[in-house]
PDB file of C-alpha atoms and ligand atoms in Angstrom:
ATOM      1  CA  MET A   1    -131.629 -33.937  76.702  1.00 66.00           C
ATOM      2  CA  VAL A   2    -128.603 -34.343  74.481  1.00 80.00           C
ATOM      3  CA  VAL A   3    -127.531 -31.245  72.606  1.00 85.00           C
ATOM      4  CA  PHE A   4    -128.659 -32.397  69.173  1.00 91.00           C
ATOM      5  CA  ASP A   5    -132.136 -33.391  70.367  1.00 93.00           C
ATOM      6  CA  LYS A   6    -132.540 -30.006  71.985  1.00 94.00           C
ATOM      7  CA  LEU A   7    -131.523 -28.288  68.766  1.00 94.00           C
ATOM      8  CA  LYS A   8    -133.924 -30.443  66.769  1.00 94.00           C
ATOM      9  CA  GLU A   9    -136.751 -29.645  69.126  1.00 94.00           C
ATOM     10  CA  ALA A  10    -136.017 -25.902  68.889  1.00 95.00           C
ATOM     11  CA  LEU A  11    -135.913 -25.970  65.095  1.00 95.00           C
ATOM     12  CA  LYS A  12    -139.170 -27.919  64.766  1.00 95.00           C
ATOM     13  CA  LYS A  13    -141.152 -25.202  62.991  1.00 95.00           C
ATOM     14  CA  THR A  14    -138.354 -24.372  60.587  1.00 94.00           C
ATOM     15  CA  ARG A  15    -137.862 -28.072  59.841  1.00 93.00           C
ATOM     16  CA  GLU A  16    -141.533 -28.326  58.850  1.00 92.00           C
ATOM     17  CA  LEU A  17    -140.861 -25.862  56.033  1.00 92.00           C
ATOM     18  CA  PHE A  18    -137.941 -27.893  54.706  1.00 91.00           C
ATOM     19  CA  LYS A  19    -139.698 -31.229  55.080  1.00 89.00           C
ATOM     20  CA  PRO A  20    -141.296 -31.455  51.605  1.00 88.00           C
ATOM     21  CA  ILE A  21    -137.826 -31.279  50.057  1.00 86.00           C
ATOM     22  CA  LYS A  22    -137.366 -34.952  50.786  1.00 82.00           C
ATOM     23  CA  GLU A  23    -140.348 -35.972  48.700  1.00 79.00           C
ATOM     24  CA  ASN A  24    -139.535 -33.734  45.798  1.00 71.00           C
ATOM     25  CA  LYS A  25    -137.511 -34.934  42.908  1.00 74.00           C
ATOM     26  CA  ASN A  26    -138.020 -31.787  40.915  1.00 87.00           C
ATOM     27  CA  LEU A  27    -135.865 -28.716  41.178  1.00 91.00           C
ATOM     28  CA  ASP A  28    -138.692 -26.229  40.633  1.00 92.00           C
ATOM     29  CA  ALA A  29    -140.438 -27.547  43.720  1.00 92.00           C
ATOM     30  CA  ILE A  30    -137.211 -27.400  45.716  1.00 93.00           C
ATOM     31  CA  GLU A  31    -136.753 -23.820  44.596  1.00 94.00           C
ATOM     32  CA  GLU A  32    -140.232 -22.950  45.887  1.00 93.00           C
ATOM     33  CA  ILE A  33    -139.534 -24.562  49.215  1.00 94.00           C
ATOM     34  CA  LEU A  34    -136.234 -22.742  49.690  1.00 95.00           C
ATOM     35  CA  LEU A  35    -137.918 -19.436  48.915  1.00 94.00           C
ATOM     36  CA  SER A  36    -140.647 -20.120  51.451  1.00 93.00           C
ATOM     37  CA  ALA A  37    -138.008 -20.949  54.065  1.00 93.00           C
ATOM     38  CA  ASP A  38    -136.341 -17.516  54.050  1.00 92.00           C
ATOM     39  CA  ILE A  39    -133.342 -18.582  51.985  1.00 95.00           C
ATOM     40  CA  GLY A  40    -133.920 -15.587  49.689  1.00 94.00           C
ATOM     41  CA  VAL A  41    -133.933 -15.237  45.919  1.00 95.00           C
ATOM     42  CA  GLY A  42    -130.196 -14.816  45.323  1.00 96.00           C
ATOM     43  CA  LEU A  43    -129.065 -17.734  47.433  1.00 97.00           C
ATOM     44  CA  THR A  44    -131.872 -19.998  46.218  1.00 97.00           C
ATOM     45  CA  GLN A  45    -130.751 -19.452  42.632  1.00 97.00           C
ATOM     46  CA  HIS A  46    -127.157 -20.112  43.606  1.00 97.00           C
ATOM     47  CA  LEU A  47    -128.117 -23.360  45.348  1.00 97.00           C
ATOM     48  CA  ILE A  48    -130.247 -24.616  42.456  1.00 96.00           C
ATOM     49  CA  LYS A  49    -127.365 -23.929  40.091  1.00 96.00           C
ATOM     50  CA  GLN A  50    -124.957 -25.799  42.368  1.00 96.00           C
ATOM     51  CA  ILE A  51    -127.305 -28.777  42.568  1.00 94.00           C
ATOM     52  CA  LYS A  52    -127.613 -28.869  38.771  1.00 93.00           C
ATOM     53  CA  GLU A  53    -123.866 -28.649  38.325  1.00 93.00           C
ATOM     54  CA  SER A  54    -123.240 -31.411  40.820  1.00 92.00           C
ATOM     55  CA  ASN A  55    -124.964 -33.832  38.397  1.00 87.00           C
ATOM     56  CA  SER A  56    -126.171 -35.688  41.431  1.00 86.00           C
ATOM     57  CA  GLN A  57    -129.504 -37.474  41.228  1.00 84.00           C
ATOM     58  CA  ASN A  58    -129.798 -37.065  44.956  1.00 88.00           C
ATOM     59  CA  PHE A  59    -130.921 -33.444  45.200  1.00 91.00           C
ATOM     60  CA  VAL A  60    -131.310 -33.527  48.955  1.00 91.00           C
ATOM     61  CA  PHE A  61    -127.749 -34.736  49.404  1.00 92.00           C
ATOM     62  CA  ALA A  62    -126.378 -32.088  47.028  1.00 93.00           C
ATOM     63  CA  LEU A  63    -128.399 -29.375  48.750  1.00 94.00           C
ATOM     64  CA  ARG A  64    -127.203 -30.370  52.200  1.00 94.00           C
ATOM     65  CA  GLU A  65    -123.590 -30.467  51.078  1.00 94.00           C
ATOM     66  CA  ASN A  66    -123.846 -26.977  49.627  1.00 95.00           C
ATOM     67  CA  LEU A  67    -125.558 -25.551  52.672  1.00 96.00           C
ATOM     68  CA  ILE A  68    -122.904 -26.975  54.963  1.00 95.00           C
ATOM     69  CA  LYS A  69    -120.199 -25.602  52.703  1.00 94.00           C
ATOM     70  CA  ILE A  70    -121.651 -22.095  52.968  1.00 95.00           C
ATOM     71  CA  LEU A  71    -122.013 -22.282  56.741  1.00 94.00           C
ATOM     72  CA  SER A  72    -118.672 -23.889  57.464  1.00 87.00           C
ATOM     73  CA  CYS A  73    -116.425 -21.444  55.669  1.00 67.00           C
ATOM     74  CA  PRO A  74    -113.738 -20.283  58.076  1.00 65.00           C
ATOM     75  CA  TYR A  75    -114.320 -16.668  57.171  1.00 57.00           C
ATOM     76  CA  GLN A  76    -112.329 -15.536  60.142  1.00 56.00           C
ATOM     77  CA  THR A  77    -110.020 -17.311  62.494  1.00 56.00           C
ATOM     78  CA  THR A  78    -110.397 -16.791  66.181  1.00 58.00           C
ATOM     79  CA  PRO A  79    -107.586 -14.544  67.358  1.00 57.00           C
ATOM     80  CA  GLU A  80    -105.061 -15.726  69.850  1.00 65.00           C
ATOM     81  CA  LEU A  81    -106.477 -15.756  73.329  1.00 75.00           C
ATOM     82  CA  VAL A  82    -105.384 -12.673  75.220  1.00 87.00           C
ATOM     83  CA  LYS A  83    -106.247 -11.703  78.747  1.00 92.00           C
ATOM     84  CA  PRO A  84    -108.702 -10.193  79.197  1.00 96.00           C
ATOM     85  CA  THR A  85    -110.447 -11.195  75.984  1.00 96.00           C
ATOM     86  CA  ILE A  86    -112.822  -8.330  75.250  1.00 97.00           C
ATOM     87  CA  ILE A  87    -116.130  -9.236  73.671  1.00 97.00           C
ATOM     88  CA  MET A  88    -118.555  -6.498  72.700  1.00 98.00           C
ATOM     89  CA  ILE A  89    -122.189  -7.443  72.131  1.00 97.00           C
ATOM     90  CA  VAL A  90    -124.326  -5.273  69.827  1.00 95.00           C
ATOM     91  CA  GLY A  91    -127.777  -5.426  68.278  1.00 93.00           C
ATOM     92  CA  VAL A  92    -131.137  -3.692  68.044  1.00 90.00           C
ATOM     93  CA  PRO A  93    -133.419  -3.452  71.116  1.00 88.00           C
ATOM     94  CA  GLY A  94    -135.035  -6.712  72.119  1.00 91.00           C
ATOM     95  CA  SER A  95    -132.786  -8.924  70.009  1.00 94.00           C
ATOM     96  CA  GLY A  96    -131.571 -10.712  73.122  1.00 96.00           C
ATOM     97  CA  LYS A  97    -128.241  -9.077  73.973  1.00 95.00           C
ATOM     98  CA  THR A  98    -128.582  -8.998  77.746  1.00 94.00           C
ATOM     99  CA  THR A  99    -129.962 -12.530  77.954  1.00 96.00           C
ATOM    100  CA  THR A 100    -127.178 -13.742  75.672  1.00 97.00           C
ATOM    101  CA  ILE A 101    -124.533 -12.071  77.844  1.00 97.00           C
ATOM    102  CA  ALA A 102    -125.843 -13.976  80.849  1.00 96.00           C
ATOM    103  CA  LYS A 103    -125.780 -17.206  78.838  1.00 97.00           C
ATOM    104  CA  LEU A 104    -122.247 -16.484  77.626  1.00 97.00           C
ATOM    105  CA  ALA A 105    -121.073 -15.716  81.155  1.00 97.00           C
ATOM    106  CA  ASN A 106    -122.515 -19.057  82.211  1.00 97.00           C
ATOM    107  CA  TYR A 107    -120.889 -20.804  79.245  1.00 96.00           C
ATOM    108  CA  PHE A 108    -117.407 -19.382  79.890  1.00 96.00           C
ATOM    109  CA  GLN A 109    -117.544 -19.873  83.647  1.00 96.00           C
ATOM    110  CA  LYS A 110    -118.398 -23.515  83.144  1.00 95.00           C
ATOM    111  CA  ARG A 111    -115.098 -23.669  81.280  1.00 94.00           C
ATOM    112  CA  ASP A 112    -113.308 -22.221  84.298  1.00 94.00           C
ATOM    113  CA  LEU A 113    -112.858 -18.772  82.808  1.00 95.00           C
ATOM    114  CA  ARG A 114    -113.404 -15.725  84.997  1.00 96.00           C
ATOM    115  CA  VAL A 115    -115.941 -13.368  83.464  1.00 97.00           C
ATOM    116  CA  LEU A 116    -116.534  -9.690  84.133  1.00 97.00           C
ATOM    117  CA  ILE A 117    -119.645  -8.046  82.689  1.00 96.00           C
ATOM    118  CA  SER A 118    -119.662  -4.378  81.751  1.00 95.00           C
ATOM    119  CA  ALA A 119    -123.109  -2.777  82.041  1.00 92.00           C
ATOM    120  CA  SER A 120    -122.442  -0.375  79.177  1.00 91.00           C
ATOM    121  CA  ASP A 121    -126.126  -0.076  78.270  1.00 88.00           C
ATOM    122  CA  THR A 122    -126.798   3.156  80.099  1.00 85.00           C
ATOM    123  CA  TYR A 123    -129.574   4.194  77.748  1.00 80.00           C
ATOM    124  CA  ARG A 124    -132.454   2.338  79.316  1.00 76.00           C
ATOM    125  CA  ALA A 125    -133.066   2.770  83.047  1.00 74.00           C
ATOM    126  CA  ALA A 126    -133.973  -0.866  83.680  1.00 81.00           C
ATOM    127  CA  ALA A 127    -131.066  -2.252  81.672  1.00 79.00           C
ATOM    128  CA  ALA A 128    -128.405  -2.446  84.374  1.00 79.00           C
ATOM    129  CA  LYS A 129    -130.923  -3.876  86.819  1.00 84.00           C
ATOM    130  CA  GLN A 130    -131.916  -6.648  84.426  1.00 87.00           C
ATOM    131  CA  LEU A 131    -128.264  -7.414  83.811  1.00 88.00           C
ATOM    132  CA  GLY A 132    -127.617  -7.399  87.557  1.00 88.00           C
ATOM    133  CA  ILE A 133    -130.266 -10.034  88.174  1.00 91.00           C
ATOM    134  CA  TRP A 134    -128.740 -12.253  85.524  1.00 91.00           C
ATOM    135  CA  ALA A 135    -125.195 -11.668  86.784  1.00 89.00           C
ATOM    136  CA  GLU A 136    -126.227 -12.705  90.252  1.00 91.00           C
ATOM    137  CA  ARG A 137    -127.873 -15.832  88.921  1.00 91.00           C
ATOM    138  CA  VAL A 138    -124.732 -16.912  87.100  1.00 92.00           C
ATOM    139  CA  ASN A 139    -122.517 -15.577  89.862  1.00 91.00           C
ATOM    140  CA  ALA A 140    -120.556 -13.324  87.519  1.00 94.00           C
ATOM    141  CA  GLU A 141    -119.066 -10.004  88.520  1.00 95.00           C
ATOM    142  CA  ILE A 142    -120.435  -6.856  87.008  1.00 95.00           C
ATOM    143  CA  VAL A 143    -119.310  -3.272  86.652  1.00 94.00           C
ATOM    144  CA  TRP A 144    -122.420  -1.225  87.279  1.00 87.00           C
ATOM    145  CA  SER A 145    -123.634   1.917  85.604  1.00 84.00           C
ATOM    146  CA  SER A 146    -126.396   4.362  86.238  1.00 83.00           C
ATOM    147  CA  PRO A 147    -128.860   5.583  83.597  1.00 82.00           C
ATOM    148  CA  GLY A 148    -127.430   8.341  81.451  1.00 82.00           C
ATOM    149  CA  GLN A 149    -123.851   7.651  82.494  1.00 86.00           C
ATOM    150  CA  ASP A 150    -121.262   7.794  79.738  1.00 90.00           C
ATOM    151  CA  PRO A 151    -121.103   4.215  78.383  1.00 92.00           C
ATOM    152  CA  GLY A 152    -117.503   4.757  77.329  1.00 94.00           C
ATOM    153  CA  ALA A 153    -116.480   5.551  80.906  1.00 95.00           C
ATOM    154  CA  VAL A 154    -118.272   2.467  82.254  1.00 95.00           C
ATOM    155  CA  THR A 155    -116.518   0.345  79.652  1.00 97.00           C
ATOM    156  CA  TYR A 156    -113.117   1.774  80.521  1.00 97.00           C
ATOM    157  CA  ASP A 157    -113.699   1.079  84.223  1.00 96.00           C
ATOM    158  CA  ALA A 158    -114.628  -2.499  83.441  1.00 97.00           C
ATOM    159  CA  LEU A 159    -111.566  -3.052  81.268  1.00 98.00           C
ATOM    160  CA  SER A 160    -109.257  -1.586  83.908  1.00 97.00           C
ATOM    161  CA  LYS A 161    -110.814  -3.726  86.599  1.00 97.00           C
ATOM    162  CA  ALA A 162    -110.539  -6.846  84.453  1.00 97.00           C
ATOM    163  CA  GLN A 163    -106.859  -6.208  83.892  1.00 97.00           C
ATOM    164  CA  ALA A 164    -106.109  -5.375  87.512  1.00 97.00           C
ATOM    165  CA  HIS A 165    -107.946  -8.421  88.819  1.00 97.00           C
ATOM    166  CA  ASN A 166    -106.853 -10.888  86.214  1.00 96.00           C
ATOM    167  CA  PHE A 167    -110.216 -11.681  84.594  1.00 97.00           C
ATOM    168  CA  ASP A 168    -110.177 -13.879  81.493  1.00 96.00           C
ATOM    169  CA  ILE A 169    -113.104 -12.364  79.651  1.00 96.00           C
ATOM    170  CA  VAL A 170    -114.995  -9.076  79.603  1.00 97.00           C
ATOM    171  CA  LEU A 171    -118.493  -9.114  78.126  1.00 97.00           C
ATOM    172  CA  ILE A 172    -119.711  -5.652  77.161  1.00 97.00           C
ATOM    173  CA  ASP A 173    -123.480  -5.175  77.075  1.00 94.00           C
ATOM    174  CA  THR A 174    -124.486  -2.212  74.914  1.00 92.00           C
ATOM    175  CA  ALA A 175    -127.641  -0.195  74.392  1.00 86.00           C
ATOM    176  CA  GLY A 176    -130.041  -1.470  71.808  1.00 68.00           C
ATOM    177  CA  ARG A 177    -129.465   0.802  68.922  1.00 61.00           C
ATOM    178  CA  LEU A 178    -131.702   1.070  65.925  1.00 65.00           C
ATOM    179  CA  HIS A 179    -129.382   0.861  62.991  1.00 58.00           C
ATOM    180  CA  THR A 180    -131.169   3.751  61.339  1.00 61.00           C
ATOM    181  CA  ARG A 181    -130.394   6.009  64.272  1.00 65.00           C
ATOM    182  CA  LYS A 182    -127.029   7.474  63.618  1.00 71.00           C
ATOM    183  CA  ASP A 183    -126.453   8.738  67.158  1.00 71.00           C
ATOM    184  CA  LEU A 184    -126.907   5.351  68.719  1.00 72.00           C
ATOM    185  CA  MET A 185    -124.574   3.703  66.233  1.00 85.00           C
ATOM    186  CA  GLU A 186    -122.074   6.413  67.054  1.00 86.00           C
ATOM    187  CA  GLU A 187    -122.294   5.354  70.674  1.00 87.00           C
ATOM    188  CA  ALA A 188    -121.320   1.797  69.761  1.00 92.00           C
ATOM    189  CA  LYS A 189    -118.396   3.127  67.786  1.00 94.00           C
ATOM    190  CA  LYS A 190    -117.354   5.167  70.770  1.00 94.00           C
ATOM    191  CA  ILE A 191    -117.368   2.085  73.020  1.00 96.00           C
ATOM    192  CA  LYS A 192    -115.238   0.380  70.394  1.00 97.00           C
ATOM    193  CA  ARG A 193    -112.784   3.284  70.439  1.00 97.00           C
ATOM    194  CA  VAL A 194    -112.570   3.096  74.225  1.00 97.00           C
ATOM    195  CA  CYS A 195    -111.584  -0.562  73.877  1.00 97.00           C
ATOM    196  CA  GLN A 196    -108.973   0.393  71.282  1.00 97.00           C
ATOM    197  CA  LYS A 197    -107.543   2.973  73.642  1.00 96.00           C
ATOM    198  CA  PHE A 198    -107.215   0.248  76.228  1.00 96.00           C
ATOM    199  CA  ARG A 199    -105.462  -2.108  73.827  1.00 95.00           C
ATOM    200  CA  ALA A 200    -104.831  -1.419  70.143  1.00 93.00           C
ATOM    201  CA  ASN A 201    -106.461  -4.556  68.730  1.00 90.00           C
ATOM    202  CA  ALA A 202    -109.414  -4.590  71.125  1.00 95.00           C
ATOM    203  CA  PRO A 203    -112.241  -5.467  71.226  1.00 96.00           C
ATOM    204  CA  ASP A 204    -111.167  -8.987  70.327  1.00 94.00           C
ATOM    205  CA  GLU A 205    -114.680  -9.829  69.223  1.00 95.00           C
ATOM    206  CA  ILE A 206    -117.726  -7.813  68.221  1.00 97.00           C
ATOM    207  CA  TRP A 207    -120.714 -10.087  67.985  1.00 97.00           C
ATOM    208  CA  LEU A 208    -124.051  -9.000  66.572  1.00 97.00           C
ATOM    209  CA  VAL A 209    -127.094 -10.520  68.236  1.00 97.00           C
ATOM    210  CA  LEU A 210    -129.843 -11.121  65.687  1.00 97.00           C
ATOM    211  CA  ASP A 211    -133.361 -12.296  66.408  1.00 97.00           C
ATOM    212  CA  ALA A 212    -134.188 -15.087  63.932  1.00 97.00           C
ATOM    213  CA  ASN A 213    -137.722 -13.690  63.660  1.00 96.00           C
ATOM    214  CA  PHE A 214    -136.340 -10.692  61.771  1.00 93.00           C
ATOM    215  CA  GLY A 215    -136.083 -12.975  58.758  1.00 91.00           C
ATOM    216  CA  GLN A 216    -134.758 -11.261  55.640  1.00 90.00           C
ATOM    217  CA  ASN A 217    -134.727  -7.890  57.457  1.00 92.00           C
ATOM    218  CA  GLY A 218    -132.001  -9.315  59.635  1.00 93.00           C
ATOM    219  CA  ILE A 219    -129.665  -9.350  56.650  1.00 95.00           C
ATOM    220  CA  ALA A 220    -130.033  -5.611  56.061  1.00 92.00           C
ATOM    221  CA  GLN A 221    -129.566  -5.026  59.755  1.00 91.00           C
ATOM    222  CA  ALA A 222    -126.434  -7.153  59.919  1.00 94.00           C
ATOM    223  CA  ARG A 223    -124.980  -5.451  56.859  1.00 95.00           C
ATOM    224  CA  ILE A 224    -125.248  -2.006  58.450  1.00 92.00           C
ATOM    225  CA  PHE A 225    -123.767  -3.148  61.753  1.00 94.00           C
ATOM    226  CA  HIS A 226    -120.940  -4.825  59.882  1.00 95.00           C
ATOM    227  CA  GLN A 227    -120.219  -1.706  57.810  1.00 94.00           C
ATOM    228  CA  GLU A 228    -120.121   0.489  60.878  1.00 93.00           C
ATOM    229  CA  LEU A 229    -118.384  -1.754  63.386  1.00 95.00           C
ATOM    230  CA  ASN A 230    -116.567  -4.473  61.461  1.00 96.00           C
ATOM    231  CA  LEU A 231    -118.152  -7.443  63.231  1.00 96.00           C
ATOM    232  CA  THR A 232    -116.308 -10.672  63.973  1.00 94.00           C
ATOM    233  CA  GLY A 233    -119.311 -12.917  64.397  1.00 95.00           C
ATOM    234  CA  LEU A 234    -123.018 -13.410  64.832  1.00 96.00           C
ATOM    235  CA  ILE A 235    -125.264 -14.848  67.468  1.00 97.00           C
ATOM    236  CA  VAL A 236    -128.726 -15.795  66.225  1.00 98.00           C
ATOM    237  CA  THR A 237    -131.334 -15.913  68.986  1.00 98.00           C
ATOM    238  CA  LYS A 238    -134.904 -17.157  69.370  1.00 98.00           C
ATOM    239  CA  LEU A 239    -134.467 -20.050  66.985  1.00 96.00           C
ATOM    240  CA  ASP A 240    -136.899 -21.878  69.229  1.00 96.00           C
ATOM    241  CA  GLY A 241    -140.466 -21.362  68.200  1.00 88.00           C
ATOM    242  CA  THR A 242    -139.774 -19.587  64.909  1.00 95.00           C
ATOM    243  CA  ALA A 243    -140.223 -20.895  61.384  1.00 94.00           C
ATOM    244  CA  LYS A 244    -137.567 -18.465  60.172  1.00 95.00           C
ATOM    245  CA  GLY A 245    -134.579 -20.503  61.304  1.00 94.00           C
ATOM    246  CA  GLY A 246    -133.426 -20.869  57.698  1.00 94.00           C
ATOM    247  CA  ILE A 247    -132.341 -17.239  57.744  1.00 95.00           C
ATOM    248  CA  ILE A 248    -128.936 -18.196  59.127  1.00 96.00           C
ATOM    249  CA  VAL A 249    -127.837 -19.443  55.702  1.00 97.00           C
ATOM    250  CA  PRO A 250    -128.373 -16.278  53.618  1.00 97.00           C
ATOM    251  CA  ILE A 251    -126.947 -14.128  56.391  1.00 96.00           C
ATOM    252  CA  VAL A 252    -123.704 -16.083  56.468  1.00 96.00           C
ATOM    253  CA  TRP A 253    -123.643 -16.306  52.679  1.00 95.00           C
ATOM    254  CA  GLU A 254    -124.041 -12.563  52.212  1.00 94.00           C
ATOM    255  CA  LEU A 255    -121.944 -11.273  55.074  1.00 94.00           C
ATOM    256  CA  LYS A 256    -119.244 -13.936  55.180  1.00 93.00           C
ATOM    257  CA  LEU A 257    -119.369 -13.828  58.947  1.00 94.00           C
ATOM    258  CA  PRO A 258    -119.358 -16.898  61.167  1.00 93.00           C
ATOM    259  CA  VAL A 259    -122.246 -17.711  63.486  1.00 95.00           C
ATOM    260  CA  ARG A 260    -120.606 -18.289  66.853  1.00 95.00           C
ATOM    261  CA  PHE A 261    -123.563 -19.238  69.014  1.00 96.00           C
ATOM    262  CA  ILE A 262    -127.295 -19.748  68.708  1.00 97.00           C
ATOM    263  CA  GLY A 263    -130.021 -19.026  71.244  1.00 98.00           C
ATOM    264  CA  ILE A 264    -132.699 -21.668  71.575  1.00 97.00           C
ATOM    265  CA  GLY A 265    -134.676 -20.553  74.606  1.00 97.00           C
ATOM    266  CA  GLU A 266    -134.864 -18.089  77.463  1.00 96.00           C
ATOM    267  CA  GLY A 267    -132.922 -20.124  80.019  1.00 95.00           C
ATOM    268  CA  LEU A 268    -129.241 -19.907  80.887  1.00 95.00           C
ATOM    269  CA  ASP A 269    -128.403 -23.192  79.218  1.00 95.00           C
ATOM    270  CA  ASP A 270    -130.289 -22.391  76.039  1.00 97.00           C
ATOM    271  CA  LEU A 271    -127.177 -21.328  74.165  1.00 97.00           C
ATOM    272  CA  GLU A 272    -125.239 -23.602  71.861  1.00 96.00           C
ATOM    273  CA  GLU A 273    -122.029 -23.258  69.934  1.00 94.00           C
ATOM    274  CA  PHE A 274    -123.036 -23.156  66.312  1.00 95.00           C
ATOM    275  CA  ASP A 275    -122.232 -26.334  64.424  1.00 94.00           C
ATOM    276  CA  SER A 276    -123.083 -26.240  60.718  1.00 94.00           C
ATOM    277  CA  HIS A 277    -123.394 -30.025  60.358  1.00 94.00           C
ATOM    278  CA  GLN A 278    -125.748 -30.327  63.297  1.00 94.00           C
ATOM    279  CA  TYR A 279    -127.795 -27.359  62.213  1.00 96.00           C
ATOM    280  CA  ILE A 280    -128.333 -28.728  58.701  1.00 96.00           C
ATOM    281  CA  ALA A 281    -128.965 -32.220  60.049  1.00 95.00           C
ATOM    282  CA  ALA A 282    -131.652 -30.734  62.293  1.00 95.00           C
ATOM    283  CA  LEU A 283    -133.277 -28.895  59.381  1.00 94.00           C
ATOM    284  CA  ILE A 284    -133.164 -31.371  56.529  1.00 92.00           C
ATOM    285  CA  GLU A 285    -133.381 -35.027  57.278  1.00 81.00           C
ATOM    286  CA  GLN A 286    -131.445 -37.379  55.112  1.00 74.00           C
TER     287      GLN A 286
HETATM  288  N1  GDP B   1    -137.420 -17.816  73.148  1.00 76.52           N
HETATM  289  C1  GDP B   1    -136.297 -17.124  73.271  1.00 76.52           C
HETATM  290  N2  GDP B   1    -136.315 -15.913  73.827  1.00 76.52           N
HETATM  291  C2  GDP B   1    -135.155 -15.241  73.950  1.00 76.52           C
HETATM  292  C3  GDP B   1    -133.925 -15.760  73.479  1.00 76.52           C
HETATM  293  N3  GDP B   1    -132.966 -14.839  73.724  1.00 76.52           N
HETATM  294  C4  GDP B   1    -133.584 -13.782  74.320  1.00 76.52           C
HETATM  295  N4  GDP B   1    -134.904 -14.008  74.458  1.00 76.52           N
HETATM  296  C5  GDP B   1    -135.935 -13.123  75.040  1.00 76.52           C
HETATM  297  O1  GDP B   1    -135.975 -11.901  74.304  1.00 76.52           O
HETATM  298  C6  GDP B   1    -136.374 -10.826  75.134  1.00 76.52           C
HETATM  299  C7  GDP B   1    -135.420  -9.651  74.988  1.00 76.52           C
HETATM  300  O2  GDP B   1    -134.170 -10.035  75.487  1.00 76.52           O
HETATM  301  P1  GDP B   1    -133.065  -9.015  76.040  1.00 76.52           P
HETATM  302  O3  GDP B   1    -131.887  -9.841  76.395  1.00 76.52           O
HETATM  303  O4  GDP B   1    -133.618  -8.133  77.087  1.00 76.52           O
HETATM  304  O5  GDP B   1    -132.776  -8.162  74.723  1.00 76.52           O
HETATM  305  P2  GDP B   1    -131.883  -6.843  74.541  1.00 76.52           P
HETATM  306  O6  GDP B   1    -132.821  -5.684  74.504  1.00 76.52           O
HETATM  307  O7  GDP B   1    -131.218  -7.030  73.212  1.00 76.52           O
HETATM  308  O8  GDP B   1    -130.906  -6.804  75.666  1.00 76.52           O
HETATM  309  C8  GDP B   1    -136.431 -11.400  76.551  1.00 76.52           C
HETATM  310  O9  GDP B   1    -137.781 -11.660  76.880  1.00 76.52           O
HETATM  311  C9  GDP B   1    -135.636 -12.709  76.460  1.00 76.52           C
HETATM  312  O10 GDP B   1    -136.063 -13.674  77.371  1.00 76.52           O
HETATM  313  C10 GDP B   1    -133.931 -17.065  72.862  1.00 76.52           C
HETATM  314  O11 GDP B   1    -132.925 -17.612  72.389  1.00 76.52           O
HETATM  315  N5  GDP B   1    -135.147 -17.691  72.792  1.00 76.52           N
HETATM  316 MG1   MG B   2    -130.423  -5.307  77.025  1.00 76.52          MG
END
């Protein structure tokens, strides 16, 4: 299946919510639809205002243009590629971090980059094992940890190994931390500090994995992670099978963070680079 068709298929339920927009020529109805599609009150009002100000009779066109504008903003440029590029993956339990790391390892290796995975989730006993199964499947190397081990030490080992053996990318899996639990957030900060000790401007990326099903709650979650860790991007997972796929727009609008990848299934190939034009085209037909 070509990439766009796969995306369209995954976003089917969300698209259903946006569908009536096409038939509606009245802004009140469009407002209702946007609210029902997890766009949120603030952003919906902003969009309606933009559509009015555009003086366009084609509301759907004006809406699409504005949505793409919000999602395409180059809020941050990708830093120069250094070796190893250190990418830390954070998020609450069950959001899809470990699965996404396996998908990312697969993605980078297909581009001939050598990937080392750091099993820095030492909180949950089964975590390293799950990661190990994935790593084997994608044939990526992993630096193991045992439950209860200091995640900072595991991370440092992985970074040293990556440097010594000339890896291109290190993917750091972290424990699922509830953003309300201060201690667990502190652990993420500690892993970040370990990276900084290794190289002053590391980690090069800190990506928050967000489950699309969180809906509006995902925004609050992302805000806290961003405050604490200074994120460089987002990965939104489980867009397949949810009707809450619209949530990407208010998250980007509020946090001014780019979505780097999206997860559209449980398999290794169910990860796509985020493309704002394709995403909007898949949600709102012209
Ligand atoms: N449908 C779907 N399921 C996903 C996706 N990403 C992760 N999952 C599932 O979400 C569950 C939790 O994933 P896991 O990677 O263990 O989350 P973690 O606790 O954040 O490491 C697993 O059952 C995954 O298969 C996705 O994009 N789509
Ligand atoms: Mg995990």
